[in-house]
Amino acid sequence: MWVDVVTAVHAPYAVFLPSAWQSLRGQGHAEWTWLVQIDGPPDKVLDSLRGCGAADDPRVSVAAHGTTEGPAVSRNIALGRAAAALVQNMDADDELEPDALTTLIEALATRPAAGYAVGHARDLMPDGDLIDHVLPVPAGVLPRGALLDRWTDDLPVHPAGAMWRRSLLLSLGGWSALHGMEDTALLMAASASADGVLVDSPTLRYRRHAAQRSKEKSKFAGGGAQVALVRRRAALLRELPSWIETPNITEPTFDDDTP
């Protein structure tokens, strides 16, 4: 089954793209398209993609929207370009484990009622070491609301490496317009709307580095209100009928803004 891999990237993260690209090239599952969406000035990103050879792969589709809008907007623009039934997120500074796509696709194929699949995330340290983490939820089906119920200060699973059924992503409006928790909000909305699957193996290498957005100092003071919004939205979604797959999505046409 074909999968669209969505990556939002801005110039400071261009240096990590060759490693992300190599992790895609090393996948056991080769039926993918890499939808790279450039946030802000494109030159450094395009140079990086050309330098590592990704720009020459017909499976790589690159677009830029010209302004700096942040990861949520950039991922959603890429989602608007997606056509595959499955969408895999991969942040520009992260890597996929070699069997990630195969493992997550198989998990969804065997559980057609599940809207998303996620695996373990290992920290990728600057020296190349990989550090595992024990998750507080068991592998297998994640019943509707299970992740939401386990969400406290820490997330029960890492949302950055989730694979989504595109119809669920679209029904939830894609990644949420929030500061620093756009993927958390999406995961909680998904948990409130549909069953998921947790596979018992690592699928994501989460790079730890000094330039991480999560380490940036910010004067943002709306974190508590954001969390309240996410929880209230999830509570409302939980009262609605469960999401079901919509396989035949009518595809609109749009102008290609590939640089």
mmCIF file with all atom_site columns, N, CA and C in Angstrom, residues 142-212:
data_model
loop_
_atom_site.group_PDB
_atom_site.id
_atom_site.type_symbol
_atom_site.label_atom_id
_atom_site.label_alt_id
_atom_site.label_comp_id
_atom_site.label_asym_id
_atom_site.label_entity_id
_atom_site.label_seq_id
_atom_site.pdbx_PDB_ins_code
_atom_site.Cartn_x
_atom_site.Cartn_y
_atom_site.Cartn_z
_atom_site.occupancy
_atom_site.B_iso_or_equiv
_atom_site.pdbx_formal_charge
_atom_site.auth_seq_id
_atom_site.auth_comp_id
_atom_site.auth_asym_id
_atom_site.auth_atom_id
_atom_site.pdbx_PDB_model_num
ATOM 1   N N  . LEU A 1 142 ? -5.529  0.226  20.741 1.00 0.00 ? 142 LEU A N  1
ATOM 2   C CA . LEU A 1 142 ? -5.746  1.330  21.675 1.00 0.00 ? 142 LEU A CA 1
ATOM 3   C C  . LEU A 1 142 ? -7.211  1.727  21.548 1.00 0.00 ? 142 LEU A C  1
ATOM 4   N N  . PRO A 1 143 ? -8.071  1.253  22.456 1.00 0.00 ? 143 PRO A N  1
ATOM 5   C CA . PRO A 1 143 ? -9.493  1.569  22.326 1.00 0.00 ? 143 PRO A CA 1
ATOM 6   C C  . PRO A 1 143 ? -9.735  3.078  22.320 1.00 0.00 ? 143 PRO A C  1
ATOM 7   N N  . ARG A 1 144 ? -10.799 3.444  21.687 1.00 0.00 ? 144 ARG A N  1
ATOM 8   C CA . ARG A 1 144 ? -11.163 4.860  21.615 1.00 0.00 ? 144 ARG A CA 1
ATOM 9   C C  . ARG A 1 144 ? -11.109 5.501  23.004 1.00 0.00 ? 144 ARG A C  1
ATOM 10  N N  . GLY A 1 145 ? -10.355 6.572  23.145 1.00 0.00 ? 145 GLY A N  1
ATOM 11  C CA . GLY A 1 145 ? -10.235 7.287  24.411 1.00 0.00 ? 145 GLY A CA 1
ATOM 12  C C  . GLY A 1 145 ? -9.120  6.805  25.310 1.00 0.00 ? 145 GLY A C  1
ATOM 13  N N  . ALA A 1 146 ? -8.444  5.710  24.951 1.00 0.00 ? 146 ALA A N  1
ATOM 14  C CA . ALA A 1 146 ? -7.435  5.131  25.847 1.00 0.00 ? 146 ALA A CA 1
ATOM 15  C C  . ALA A 1 146 ? -6.259  6.080  26.065 1.00 0.00 ? 146 ALA A C  1
ATOM 16  N N  . LEU A 1 147 ? -5.739  6.684  25.001 1.00 0.00 ? 147 LEU A N  1
ATOM 17  C CA . LEU A 1 147 ? -4.626  7.613  25.155 1.00 0.00 ? 147 LEU A CA 1
ATOM 18  C C  . LEU A 1 147 ? -5.068  8.887  25.857 1.00 0.00 ? 147 LEU A C  1
ATOM 19  N N  . LEU A 1 148 ? -6.255  9.321  25.556 1.00 0.00 ? 148 LEU A N  1
ATOM 20  C CA . LEU A 1 148 ? -6.793  10.517 26.213 1.00 0.00 ? 148 LEU A CA 1
ATOM 21  C C  . LEU A 1 148 ? -6.893  10.307 27.711 1.00 0.00 ? 148 LEU A C  1
ATOM 22  N N  . ASP A 1 149 ? -7.346  9.138  28.131 1.00 0.00 ? 149 ASP A N  1
ATOM 23  C CA . ASP A 1 149 ? -7.489  8.847  29.559 1.00 0.00 ? 149 ASP A CA 1
ATOM 24  C C  . ASP A 1 149 ? -6.137  8.762  30.258 1.00 0.00 ? 149 ASP A C  1
ATOM 25  N N  . ARG A 1 150 ? -5.076  8.387  29.527 1.00 0.00 ? 150 ARG A N  1
ATOM 26  C CA . ARG A 1 150 ? -3.749  8.240  30.134 1.00 0.00 ? 150 ARG A CA 1
ATOM 27  C C  . ARG A 1 150 ? -2.911  9.507  30.026 1.00 0.00 ? 150 ARG A C  1
ATOM 28  N N  . TRP A 1 151 ? -3.430  10.532 29.399 1.00 0.00 ? 151 TRP A N  1
ATOM 29  C CA . TRP A 1 151 ? -2.664  11.761 29.182 1.00 0.00 ? 151 TRP A CA 1
ATOM 30  C C  . TRP A 1 151 ? -2.653  12.616 30.441 1.00 0.00 ? 151 TRP A C  1
ATOM 31  N N  . THR A 1 152 ? -1.485  12.754 31.032 1.00 0.00 ? 152 THR A N  1
ATOM 32  C CA . THR A 1 152 ? -1.320  13.644 32.181 1.00 0.00 ? 152 THR A CA 1
ATOM 33  C C  . THR A 1 152 ? -0.297  14.704 31.778 1.00 0.00 ? 152 THR A C  1
ATOM 34  N N  . ASP A 1 153 ? 0.782   14.835 32.538 1.00 0.00 ? 153 ASP A N  1
ATOM 35  C CA . ASP A 1 153 ? 1.839   15.762 32.139 1.00 0.00 ? 153 ASP A CA 1
ATOM 36  C C  . ASP A 1 153 ? 2.661   15.197 30.981 1.00 0.00 ? 153 ASP A C  1
ATOM 37  N N  . ASP A 1 154 ? 2.751   13.877 30.913 1.00 0.00 ? 154 ASP A N  1
ATOM 38  C CA . ASP A 1 154 ? 3.500   13.213 29.855 1.00 0.00 ? 154 ASP A CA 1
ATOM 39  C C  . ASP A 1 154 ? 2.555   12.474 28.926 1.00 0.00 ? 154 ASP A C  1
ATOM 40  N N  . LEU A 1 155 ? 2.970   12.363 27.669 1.00 0.00 ? 155 LEU A N  1
ATOM 41  C CA . LEU A 1 155 ? 2.174   11.629 26.693 1.00 0.00 ? 155 LEU A CA 1
ATOM 42  C C  . LEU A 1 155 ? 2.437   10.134 26.809 1.00 0.00 ? 155 LEU A C  1
ATOM 43  N N  . PRO A 1 156 ? 1.405   9.305  26.684 1.00 0.00 ? 156 PRO A N  1
ATOM 44  C CA . PRO A 1 156 ? 1.613   7.854  26.773 1.00 0.00 ? 156 PRO A CA 1
ATOM 45  C C  . PRO A 1 156 ? 2.379   7.284  25.582 1.00 0.00 ? 156 PRO A C  1
ATOM 46  N N  . VAL A 1 157 ? 2.292   7.923  24.418 1.00 0.00 ? 157 VAL A N  1
ATOM 47  C CA . VAL A 1 157 ? 3.074   7.530  23.244 1.00 0.00 ? 157 VAL A CA 1
ATOM 48  C C  . VAL A 1 157 ? 3.578   8.813  22.583 1.00 0.00 ? 157 VAL A C  1
ATOM 49  N N  . HIS A 1 158 ? 4.576   8.681  21.730 1.00 0.00 ? 158 HIS A N  1
ATOM 50  C CA . HIS A 1 158 ? 5.132   9.857  21.053 1.00 0.00 ? 158 HIS A CA 1
ATOM 51  C C  . HIS A 1 158 ? 4.325   10.130 19.781 1.00 0.00 ? 158 HIS A C  1
ATOM 52  N N  . PRO A 1 159 ? 3.741   11.313 19.647 1.00 0.00 ? 159 PRO A N  1
ATOM 53  C CA . PRO A 1 159 ? 2.867   11.566 18.497 1.00 0.00 ? 159 PRO A CA 1
ATOM 54  C C  . PRO A 1 159 ? 3.588   11.869 17.198 1.00 0.00 ? 159 PRO A C  1
ATOM 55  N N  . ALA A 1 160 ? 4.890   12.187 17.254 1.00 0.00 ? 160 ALA A N  1
ATOM 56  C CA . ALA A 1 160 ? 5.582   12.677 16.059 1.00 0.00 ? 160 ALA A CA 1
ATOM 57  C C  . ALA A 1 160 ? 5.724   11.618 14.976 1.00 0.00 ? 160 ALA A C  1
ATOM 58  N N  . GLY A 1 161 ? 5.702   10.327 15.341 1.00 0.00 ? 161 GLY A N  1
ATOM 59  C CA . GLY A 1 161 ? 5.923   9.284  14.341 1.00 0.00 ? 161 GLY A CA 1
ATOM 60  C C  . GLY A 1 161 ? 4.679   8.500  13.971 1.00 0.00 ? 161 GLY A C  1
ATOM 61  N N  . ALA A 1 162 ? 3.514   9.036  14.236 1.00 0.00 ? 162 ALA A N  1
ATOM 62  C CA . ALA A 1 162 ? 2.281   8.291  13.975 1.00 0.00 ? 162 ALA A CA 1
ATOM 63  C C  . ALA A 1 162 ? 2.010   8.160  12.478 1.00 0.00 ? 162 ALA A C  1
ATOM 64  N N  . MET A 1 163 ? 1.396   7.039  12.107 1.00 0.00 ? 163 MET A N  1
ATOM 65  C CA . MET A 1 163 ? 0.867   6.852  10.768 1.00 0.00 ? 163 MET A CA 1
ATOM 66  C C  . MET A 1 163 ? -0.647  6.977  10.852 1.00 0.00 ? 163 MET A C  1
ATOM 67  N N  . TRP A 1 164 ? -1.208  7.744  9.929  1.00 0.00 ? 164 TRP A N  1
ATOM 68  C CA . TRP A 1 164 ? -2.629  8.075  9.970  1.00 0.00 ? 164 TRP A CA 1
ATOM 69  C C  . TRP A 1 164 ? -3.351  7.570  8.728  1.00 0.00 ? 164 TRP A C  1
ATOM 70  N N  . ARG A 1 165 ? -4.586  7.170  8.903  1.00 0.00 ? 165 ARG A N  1
ATOM 71  C CA . ARG A 1 165 ? -5.453  7.050  7.740  1.00 0.00 ? 165 ARG A CA 1
ATOM 72  C C  . ARG A 1 165 ? -5.823  8.475  7.337  1.00 0.00 ? 165 ARG A C  1
ATOM 73  N N  . ARG A 1 166 ? -5.633  8.779  6.083  1.00 0.00 ? 166 ARG A N  1
ATOM 74  C CA . ARG A 1 166 ? -5.812  10.166 5.639  1.00 0.00 ? 166 ARG A CA 1
ATOM 75  C C  . ARG A 1 166 ? -7.223  10.675 5.896  1.00 0.00 ? 166 ARG A C  1
ATOM 76  N N  . SER A 1 167 ? -8.205  9.797  5.789  1.00 0.00 ? 167 SER A N  1
ATOM 77  C CA . SER A 1 167 ? -9.579  10.252 6.010  1.00 0.00 ? 167 SER A CA 1
ATOM 78  C C  . SER A 1 167 ? -9.796  10.698 7.451  1.00 0.00 ? 167 SER A C  1
ATOM 79  N N  . LEU A 1 168 ? -9.118  10.060 8.417  1.00 0.00 ? 168 LEU A N  1
ATOM 80  C CA . LEU A 1 168 ? -9.209  10.516 9.804  1.00 0.00 ? 168 LEU A CA 1
ATOM 81  C C  . LEU A 1 168 ? -8.516  11.867 9.961  1.00 0.00 ? 168 LEU A C  1
ATOM 82  N N  . LEU A 1 169 ? -7.338  12.002 9.384  1.00 0.00 ? 169 LEU A N  1
ATOM 83  C CA . LEU A 1 169 ? -6.631  13.281 9.446  1.00 0.00 ? 169 LEU A CA 1
ATOM 84  C C  . LEU A 1 169 ? -7.485  14.411 8.887  1.00 0.00 ? 169 LEU A C  1
ATOM 85  N N  . LEU A 1 170 ? -8.099  14.166 7.741  1.00 0.00 ? 170 LEU A N  1
ATOM 86  C CA . LEU A 1 170 ? -8.923  15.199 7.132  1.00 0.00 ? 170 LEU A CA 1
ATOM 87  C C  . LEU A 1 170 ? -10.140 15.529 7.987  1.00 0.00 ? 170 LEU A C  1
ATOM 88  N N  . SER A 1 171 ? -10.762 14.509 8.557  1.00 0.00 ? 171 SER A N  1
ATOM 89  C CA . SER A 1 171 ? -11.973 14.751 9.356  1.00 0.00 ? 171 SER A CA 1
ATOM 90  C C  . SER A 1 171 ? -11.665 15.545 10.614 1.00 0.00 ? 171 SER A C  1
ATOM 91  N N  . LEU A 1 172 ? -10.415 15.461 11.103 1.00 0.00 ? 172 LEU A N  1
ATOM 92  C CA . LEU A 1 172 ? -10.011 16.205 12.300 1.00 0.00 ? 172 LEU A CA 1
ATOM 93  C C  . LEU A 1 172 ? -9.382  17.553 11.969 1.00 0.00 ? 172 LEU A C  1
ATOM 94  N N  . GLY A 1 173 ? -9.288  17.879 10.692 1.00 0.00 ? 173 GLY A N  1
ATOM 95  C CA . GLY A 1 173 ? -8.733  19.164 10.305 1.00 0.00 ? 173 GLY A CA 1
ATOM 96  C C  . GLY A 1 173 ? -7.222  19.210 10.278 1.00 0.00 ? 173 GLY A C  1
ATOM 97  N N  . GLY A 1 174 ? -6.574  18.047 10.283 1.00 0.00 ? 174 GLY A N  1
ATOM 98  C CA . GLY A 1 174 ? -5.118  18.016 10.250 1.00 0.00 ? 174 GLY A CA 1
ATOM 99  C C  . GLY A 1 174 ? -4.507  18.397 11.585 1.00 0.00 ? 174 GLY A C  1
ATOM 100 N N  . TRP A 1 175 ? -3.290  18.921 11.526 1.00 0.00 ? 175 TRP A N  1
ATOM 101 C CA . TRP A 1 175 ? -2.571  19.293 12.746 1.00 0.00 ? 175 TRP A CA 1
ATOM 102 C C  . TRP A 1 175 ? -3.145  20.581 13.317 1.00 0.00 ? 175 TRP A C  1
ATOM 103 N N  . SER A 1 176 ? -3.210  20.661 14.613 1.00 0.00 ? 176 SER A N  1
ATOM 104 C CA . SER A 1 176 ? -3.891  21.769 15.274 1.00 0.00 ? 176 SER A CA 1
ATOM 105 C C  . SER A 1 176 ? -3.036  23.037 15.302 1.00 0.00 ? 176 SER A C  1
ATOM 106 N N  . ALA A 1 177 ? -3.698  24.168 15.218 1.00 0.00 ? 177 ALA A N  1
ATOM 107 C CA . ALA A 1 177 ? -3.021  25.466 15.222 1.00 0.00 ? 177 ALA A CA 1
ATOM 108 C C  . ALA A 1 177 ? -2.714  25.883 16.655 1.00 0.00 ? 177 ALA A C  1
ATOM 109 N N  . LEU A 1 178 ? -1.731  25.203 17.244 1.00 0.00 ? 178 LEU A N  1
ATOM 110 C CA . LEU A 1 178 ? -1.356  25.459 18.627 1.00 0.00 ? 178 LEU A CA 1
ATOM 111 C C  . LEU A 1 178 ? 0.154   25.626 18.723 1.00 0.00 ? 178 LEU A C  1
ATOM 112 N N  . HIS A 1 179 ? 0.595   26.200 19.821 1.00 0.00 ? 179 HIS A N  1
ATOM 113 C CA . HIS A 1 179 ? 2.012   26.489 20.015 1.00 0.00 ? 179 HIS A CA 1
ATOM 114 C C  . HIS A 1 179 ? 2.702   25.300 20.687 1.00 0.00 ? 179 HIS A C  1
ATOM 115 N N  . GLY A 1 180 ? 3.543   24.579 19.903 1.00 0.00 ? 180 GLY A N  1
ATOM 116 C CA . GLY A 1 180 ? 4.348   23.520 20.472 1.00 0.00 ? 180 GLY A CA 1
ATOM 117 C C  . GLY A 1 180 ? 3.615   22.246 20.813 1.00 0.00 ? 180 GLY A C  1
ATOM 118 N N  . MET A 1 181 ? 2.335   22.139 20.512 1.00 0.00 ? 181 MET A N  1
ATOM 119 C CA . MET A 1 181 ? 1.612   20.900 20.802 1.00 0.00 ? 181 MET A CA 1
ATOM 120 C C  . MET A 1 181 ? 0.630   20.562 19.688 1.00 0.00 ? 181 MET A C  1
ATOM 121 N N  . GLU A 1 182 ? 1.003   20.933 18.464 1.00 0.00 ? 182 GLU A N  1
ATOM 122 C CA . GLU A 1 182 ? 0.119   20.673 17.336 1.00 0.00 ? 182 GLU A CA 1
ATOM 123 C C  . GLU A 1 182 ? -0.098  19.188 17.100 1.00 0.00 ? 182 GLU A C  1
ATOM 124 N N  . ASP A 1 183 ? 0.952   18.372 17.327 1.00 0.00 ? 183 ASP A N  1
ATOM 125 C CA . ASP A 1 183 ? 0.788   16.930 17.129 1.00 0.00 ? 183 ASP A CA 1
ATOM 126 C C  . ASP A 1 183 ? 0.143   16.263 18.339 1.00 0.00 ? 183 ASP A C  1
ATOM 127 N N  . THR A 1 184 ? 0.365   16.806 19.533 1.00 0.00 ? 184 THR A N  1
ATOM 128 C CA . THR A 1 184 ? -0.311  16.289 20.727 1.00 0.00 ? 184 THR A CA 1
ATOM 129 C C  . THR A 1 184 ? -1.812  16.477 20.620 1.00 0.00 ? 184 THR A C  1
ATOM 130 N N  . ALA A 1 185 ? -2.228  17.667 20.206 1.00 0.00 ? 185 ALA A N  1
ATOM 131 C CA . ALA A 1 185 ? -3.652  17.955 20.074 1.00 0.00 ? 185 ALA A CA 1
ATOM 132 C C  . ALA A 1 185 ? -4.305  17.041 19.042 1.00 0.00 ? 185 ALA A C  1
ATOM 133 N N  . LEU A 1 186 ? -3.598  16.787 17.938 1.00 0.00 ? 186 LEU A N  1
ATOM 134 C CA . LEU A 1 186 ? -4.127  15.870 16.927 1.00 0.00 ? 186 LEU A CA 1
ATOM 135 C C  . LEU A 1 186 ? -4.269  14.464 17.489 1.00 0.00 ? 186 LEU A C  1
ATOM 136 N N  . LEU A 1 187 ? -3.259  13.996 18.209 1.00 0.00 ? 187 LEU A N  1
ATOM 137 C CA . LEU A 1 187 ? -3.307  12.647 18.773 1.00 0.00 ? 187 LEU A CA 1
ATOM 138 C C  . LEU A 1 187 ? -4.466  12.501 19.752 1.00 0.00 ? 187 LEU A C  1
ATOM 139 N N  . MET A 1 188 ? -4.694  13.510 20.584 1.00 0.00 ? 188 MET A N  1
ATOM 140 C CA . MET A 1 188 ? -5.793  13.434 21.553 1.00 0.00 ? 188 MET A CA 1
ATOM 141 C C  . MET A 1 188 ? -7.150  13.471 20.853 1.00 0.00 ? 188 MET A C  1
ATOM 142 N N  . ALA A 1 189 ? -7.258  14.277 19.805 1.00 0.00 ? 189 ALA A N  1
ATOM 143 C CA . ALA A 1 189 ? -8.503  14.297 19.038 1.00 0.00 ? 189 ALA A CA 1
ATOM 144 C C  . ALA A 1 189 ? -8.739  12.954 18.359 1.00 0.00 ? 189 ALA A C  1
ATOM 145 N N  . ALA A 1 190 ? -7.666  12.354 17.848 1.00 0.00 ? 190 ALA A N  1
ATOM 146 C CA . ALA A 1 190 ? -7.785  11.044 17.208 1.00 0.00 ? 190 ALA A CA 1
ATOM 147 C C  . ALA A 1 190 ? -8.195  9.982  18.221 1.00 0.00 ? 190 ALA A C  1
ATOM 148 N N  . SER A 1 191 ? -7.586  10.026 19.402 1.00 0.00 ? 191 SER A N  1
ATOM 149 C CA . SER A 1 191 ? -7.939  9.056  20.437 1.00 0.00 ? 191 SER A CA 1
ATOM 150 C C  . SER A 1 191 ? -9.400  9.192  20.841 1.00 0.00 ? 191 SER A C  1
ATOM 151 N N  . ALA A 1 192 ? -9.890  10.415 20.858 1.00 0.00 ? 192 ALA A N  1
ATOM 152 C CA . ALA A 1 192 ? -11.292 10.648 21.224 1.00 0.00 ? 192 ALA A CA 1
ATOM 153 C C  . ALA A 1 192 ? -12.254 10.204 20.136 1.00 0.00 ? 192 ALA A C  1
ATOM 154 N N  . SER A 1 193 ? -11.743 10.023 18.914 1.00 0.00 ? 193 SER A N  1
ATOM 155 C CA . SER A 1 193 ? -12.608 9.749  17.774 1.00 0.00 ? 193 SER A CA 1
ATOM 156 C C  . SER A 1 193 ? -12.546 8.317  17.264 1.00 0.00 ? 193 SER A C  1
ATOM 157 N N  . ALA A 1 194 ? -11.441 7.623  17.517 1.00 0.00 ? 194 ALA A N  1
ATOM 158 C CA . ALA A 1 194 ? -11.244 6.328  16.848 1.00 0.00 ? 194 ALA A CA 1
ATOM 159 C C  . ALA A 1 194 ? -10.322 5.434  17.664 1.00 0.00 ? 194 ALA A C  1
ATOM 160 N N  . ASP A 1 195 ? -10.397 4.135  17.397 1.00 0.00 ? 195 ASP A N  1
ATOM 161 C CA . ASP A 1 195 ? -9.399  3.206  17.909 1.00 0.00 ? 195 ASP A CA 1
ATOM 162 C C  . ASP A 1 195 ? -8.073  3.459  17.205 1.00 0.00 ? 195 ASP A C  1
ATOM 163 N N  . GLY A 1 196 ? -6.989  3.076  17.868 1.00 0.00 ? 196 GLY A N  1
ATOM 164 C CA . GLY A 1 196 ? -5.669  3.113  17.257 1.00 0.00 ? 196 GLY A CA 1
ATOM 165 C C  . GLY A 1 196 ? -4.951  1.809  17.510 1.00 0.00 ? 196 GLY A C  1
ATOM 166 N N  . VAL A 1 197 ? -3.688  1.739  17.109 1.00 0.00 ? 197 VAL A N  1
ATOM 167 C CA . VAL A 1 197 ? -2.868  0.550  17.322 1.00 0.00 ? 197 VAL A CA 1
ATOM 168 C C  . VAL A 1 197 ? -1.490  1.001  17.808 1.00 0.00 ? 197 VAL A C  1
ATOM 169 N N  . LEU A 1 198 ? -1.000  0.360  18.858 1.00 0.00 ? 198 LEU A N  1
ATOM 170 C CA . LEU A 1 198 ? 0.372   0.549  19.317 1.00 0.00 ? 198 LEU A CA 1
ATOM 171 C C  . LEU A 1 198 ? 1.150   -0.717 18.984 1.00 0.00 ? 198 LEU A C  1
ATOM 172 N N  . VAL A 1 199 ? 2.177   -0.582 18.154 1.00 0.00 ? 199 VAL A N  1
ATOM 173 C CA . VAL A 1 199 ? 3.000   -1.745 17.809 1.00 0.00 ? 199 VAL A CA 1
ATOM 174 C C  . VAL A 1 199 ? 4.130   -1.877 18.824 1.00 0.00 ? 199 VAL A C  1
ATOM 175 N N  . ASP A 1 200 ? 4.541   -3.105 19.050 1.00 0.00 ? 200 ASP A N  1
ATOM 176 C CA . ASP A 1 200 ? 5.526   -3.387 20.099 1.00 0.00 ? 200 ASP A CA 1
ATOM 177 C C  . ASP A 1 200 ? 6.943   -3.375 19.532 1.00 0.00 ? 200 ASP A C  1
ATOM 178 N N  . SER A 1 201 ? 7.296   -2.289 18.866 1.00 0.00 ? 201 SER A N  1
ATOM 179 C CA . SER A 1 201 ? 8.643   -2.148 18.324 1.00 0.00 ? 201 SER A CA 1
ATOM 180 C C  . SER A 1 201 ? 8.899   -0.670 18.045 1.00 0.00 ? 201 SER A C  1
ATOM 181 N N  . PRO A 1 202 ? 10.176  -0.278 18.007 1.00 0.00 ? 202 PRO A N  1
ATOM 182 C CA . PRO A 1 202 ? 10.473  1.126  17.702 1.00 0.00 ? 202 PRO A CA 1
ATOM 183 C C  . PRO A 1 202 ? 10.231  1.433  16.237 1.00 0.00 ? 202 PRO A C  1
ATOM 184 N N  . THR A 1 203 ? 9.662   2.602  15.964 1.00 0.00 ? 203 THR A N  1
ATOM 185 C CA . THR A 1 203 ? 9.421   3.037  14.590 1.00 0.00 ? 203 THR A CA 1
ATOM 186 C C  . THR A 1 203 ? 10.011  4.415  14.319 1.00 0.00 ? 203 THR A C  1
ATOM 187 N N  . LEU A 1 204 ? 10.349  5.154  15.378 1.00 0.00 ? 204 LEU A N  1
ATOM 188 C CA . LEU A 1 204 ? 10.832  6.524  15.219 1.00 0.00 ? 204 LEU A CA 1
ATOM 189 C C  . LEU A 1 204 ? 12.129  6.719  15.986 1.00 0.00 ? 204 LEU A C  1
ATOM 190 N N  . ARG A 1 205 ? 13.070  7.424  15.364 1.00 0.00 ? 205 ARG A N  1
ATOM 191 C CA . ARG A 1 205 ? 14.270  7.893  16.050 1.00 0.00 ? 205 ARG A CA 1
ATOM 192 C C  . ARG A 1 205 ? 14.131  9.404  16.236 1.00 0.00 ? 205 ARG A C  1
ATOM 193 N N  . TYR A 1 206 ? 13.923  9.800  17.481 1.00 0.00 ? 206 TYR A N  1
ATOM 194 C CA . TYR A 1 206 ? 13.645  11.196 17.827 1.00 0.00 ? 206 TYR A CA 1
ATOM 195 C C  . TYR A 1 206 ? 14.960  11.882 18.183 1.00 0.00 ? 206 TYR A C  1
ATOM 196 N N  . ARG A 1 207 ? 15.422  12.735 17.287 1.00 0.00 ? 207 ARG A N  1
ATOM 197 C CA . ARG A 1 207 ? 16.747  13.323 17.449 1.00 0.00 ? 207 ARG A CA 1
ATOM 198 C C  . ARG A 1 207 ? 16.762  14.358 18.574 1.00 0.00 ? 207 ARG A C  1
ATOM 199 N N  . ARG A 1 208 ? 17.720  14.202 19.475 1.00 0.00 ? 208 ARG A N  1
ATOM 200 C CA . ARG A 1 208 ? 17.968  15.185 20.523 1.00 0.00 ? 208 ARG A CA 1
ATOM 201 C C  . ARG A 1 208 ? 19.134  16.074 20.079 1.00 0.00 ? 208 ARG A C  1
ATOM 202 N N  . HIS A 1 209 ? 18.892  17.376 20.007 1.00 0.00 ? 209 HIS A N  1
ATOM 203 C CA . HIS A 1 209 ? 19.942  18.291 19.573 1.00 0.00 ? 209 HIS A CA 1
ATOM 204 C C  . HIS A 1 209 ? 19.664  19.689 20.119 1.00 0.00 ? 209 HIS A C  1
ATOM 205 N N  . ALA A 1 210 ? 20.675  20.525 20.086 1.00 0.00 ? 210 ALA A N  1
ATOM 206 C CA . ALA A 1 210 ? 20.602  21.840 20.726 1.00 0.00 ? 210 ALA A CA 1
ATOM 207 C C  . ALA A 1 210 ? 19.606  22.774 20.046 1.00 0.00 ? 210 ALA A C  1
ATOM 208 N N  . ALA A 1 211 ? 19.325  22.558 18.754 1.00 0.00 ? 211 ALA A N  1
ATOM 209 C CA . ALA A 1 211 ? 18.462  23.479 18.018 1.00 0.00 ? 211 ALA A CA 1
ATOM 210 C C  . ALA A 1 211 ? 16.991  23.064 18.012 1.00 0.00 ? 211 ALA A C  1
ATOM 211 N N  . GLN A 1 212 ? 16.618  22.077 18.837 1.00 0.00 ? 212 GLN A N  1
ATOM 212 C CA . GLN A 1 212 ? 15.226  21.628 18.866 1.00 0.00 ? 212 GLN A CA 1
ATOM 213 C C  . GLN A 1 212 ? 14.282  22.771 19.208 1.00 0.00 ? 212 GLN A C  1
#
